Amino acid sequence: MSPTTSDTADPSGPTGTSPTAKAAGDVPGSPPGGDGRTTRRSLPRRVLARPEMGALIGAVAVYLVFYAVAEPFRDVDSFVTTILYQASTLGIMAVPVALLMIGGEFDLSAGVAVVSSALTASMFAYELTLNVWMGVLAALALSLAVGAFNGILLVKTGLPSFLVTLGTFMMLQGLNLALTKAVSGTVSTDSISDMEGFEQARDVFASTVTILGTDVRVTVLYWLAFAAVATWVLFRTRYGNWVFAVGGNQDSARAMGVPVTFVKISLFMTVGFGAWFAGMHQLFAFNTIQSSGGVGNELLYIAAAVIGGVLLTGGYGSIFGPVIGALLFGMVYQGVVYANWNPDWFMFFLGALLLLAVLVNLYVRKQATRR
């Protein structure tokens, strides 16, 4: 007798979607009783089903609007040196935050963690009269430790990442201000521009390179490189399948042998690494750091990921989407300035853009999966 449906175990687990399917970005759309191999969606529908399509449509619309109303927006050099730079400062953090969100968690401490990293590097080197690279290494150790702390506390207690990282956010915010005042006597660090190793560190984290006659901030190159590596990891490695599986249903993932604890802690540490790198750019671009900075930036990182099609519930998304989300941020930020609009409206435009992108993502996914 041939096995019936009830006699055959479902290999995809309770979620009904295997990690491999999630990693490929597939959206369930096969007819009832079928395994999805009897029908093939058309190319346009497969393209529309991509998580980043809503952000891409929004980016084209925003570009056309500011291209029409703001003359500086049309200049290639201006676009590269200002808009792409603004996008890269957000995008460097949006990449690891997106990975974490695909894994089913998010980090509210990411914004202040950037400032904590920069403050640590600056004060450690300045107060101990060390080569600034020693401060850079100390900041890296701290940032990874904060990420590990968030991840370990999350998996050991089972608390939601909202509560865990909200607590970390508050602690880091208080430490940033209190320790900076205690050490330097003010709310900002002393300049380290004349210290040994500063020029070399600035070349690594905050330099400008000329490409085809156009000045490009090095953060743009790092941003694109990080996005490329993250995309390869997410869609071409076993670890990437683990991330999708954990974000989709961690209990099913654990039952299939996925190391859930390792995945979650490593994702939080990846956010810590991103915070370190972003903090080093701030430090070596501006020489001093304000201890009160970074508050609210975590919402911009999350917004860039959500605009790019990453689900808050986890298990779905890409890296290309958050890259477009960060680019949208840069275009809106500079476009408002170039168009001589009141900059106080910037956050309104960004919020409206977030809602619009979410609605467009929802619409195109429904259209793509209609039979």
C-alpha angles and dihedrals in degrees: 000000000000116000117261126220091264091052094056122077117234106241093198095065128220094324093062092223123089121226089245091056091048091048090054090052093241118166115210108251109137120128120264112282093016129109095223094256096092093067131042122200118229120260094253091054092048089051092048090050091063111111094231097055095094091053092047092052090048092048092054091049094048092047092052092048095052092039087059099044104031120056096195087057089069095058112100095210091050091049093052099041098043113016097040090044092053090047093049095053088057096034096057088065096035090064098062091035089056091050090052092049092050085054089058101258139086136203122227091181095063095097099052090037088068090057092043089056093050093046092050094051093047100045096039092055097038100045094044093039093234135150106279090240088070088058090048091054092046090052091050091052091049094047093050090046092053090050092048090048091054093047097045093046090049097051095039097050102029090225118151114266088238092067096039096050093039087060091048090048092055094045094049092046091053094044092049093056100035098046094043091053092045094049104035101021091233138068093259136055126252119260114268096186093115096048126109114273095018096114093049092048091048089053089055101042108022112020131124124232128196116233120179090341094308125110111236124187111235091233088070090058092046091048093054092043093051090048092051093050092046091050091052092048093047099048105024106040138066089241089060090054088050091054092053092044094050091047092049098048120338095193092056090044091053090048089055092053100261111152095236096175093053093047095051096045092046091050091053090048089051088057087050090054090051090050090052093051094046090048092052090053091052092048097049094039095053104020093220133055131215109224093214095059130107098047109136096013091103088068090054091053091050091045091053090053094046092046086052092058102263111145119232087220092060134229097086136073146067139238096240089064096059089045088059089043090056090047089053089053091052093047094049093044095052096030091062089053095045091049090052091237121151105277089213086078093061097096090046090055091046092051092048089048091052093053093044093050092050091050092047091049090051092048097048092047091053091047092048094052097045112116 
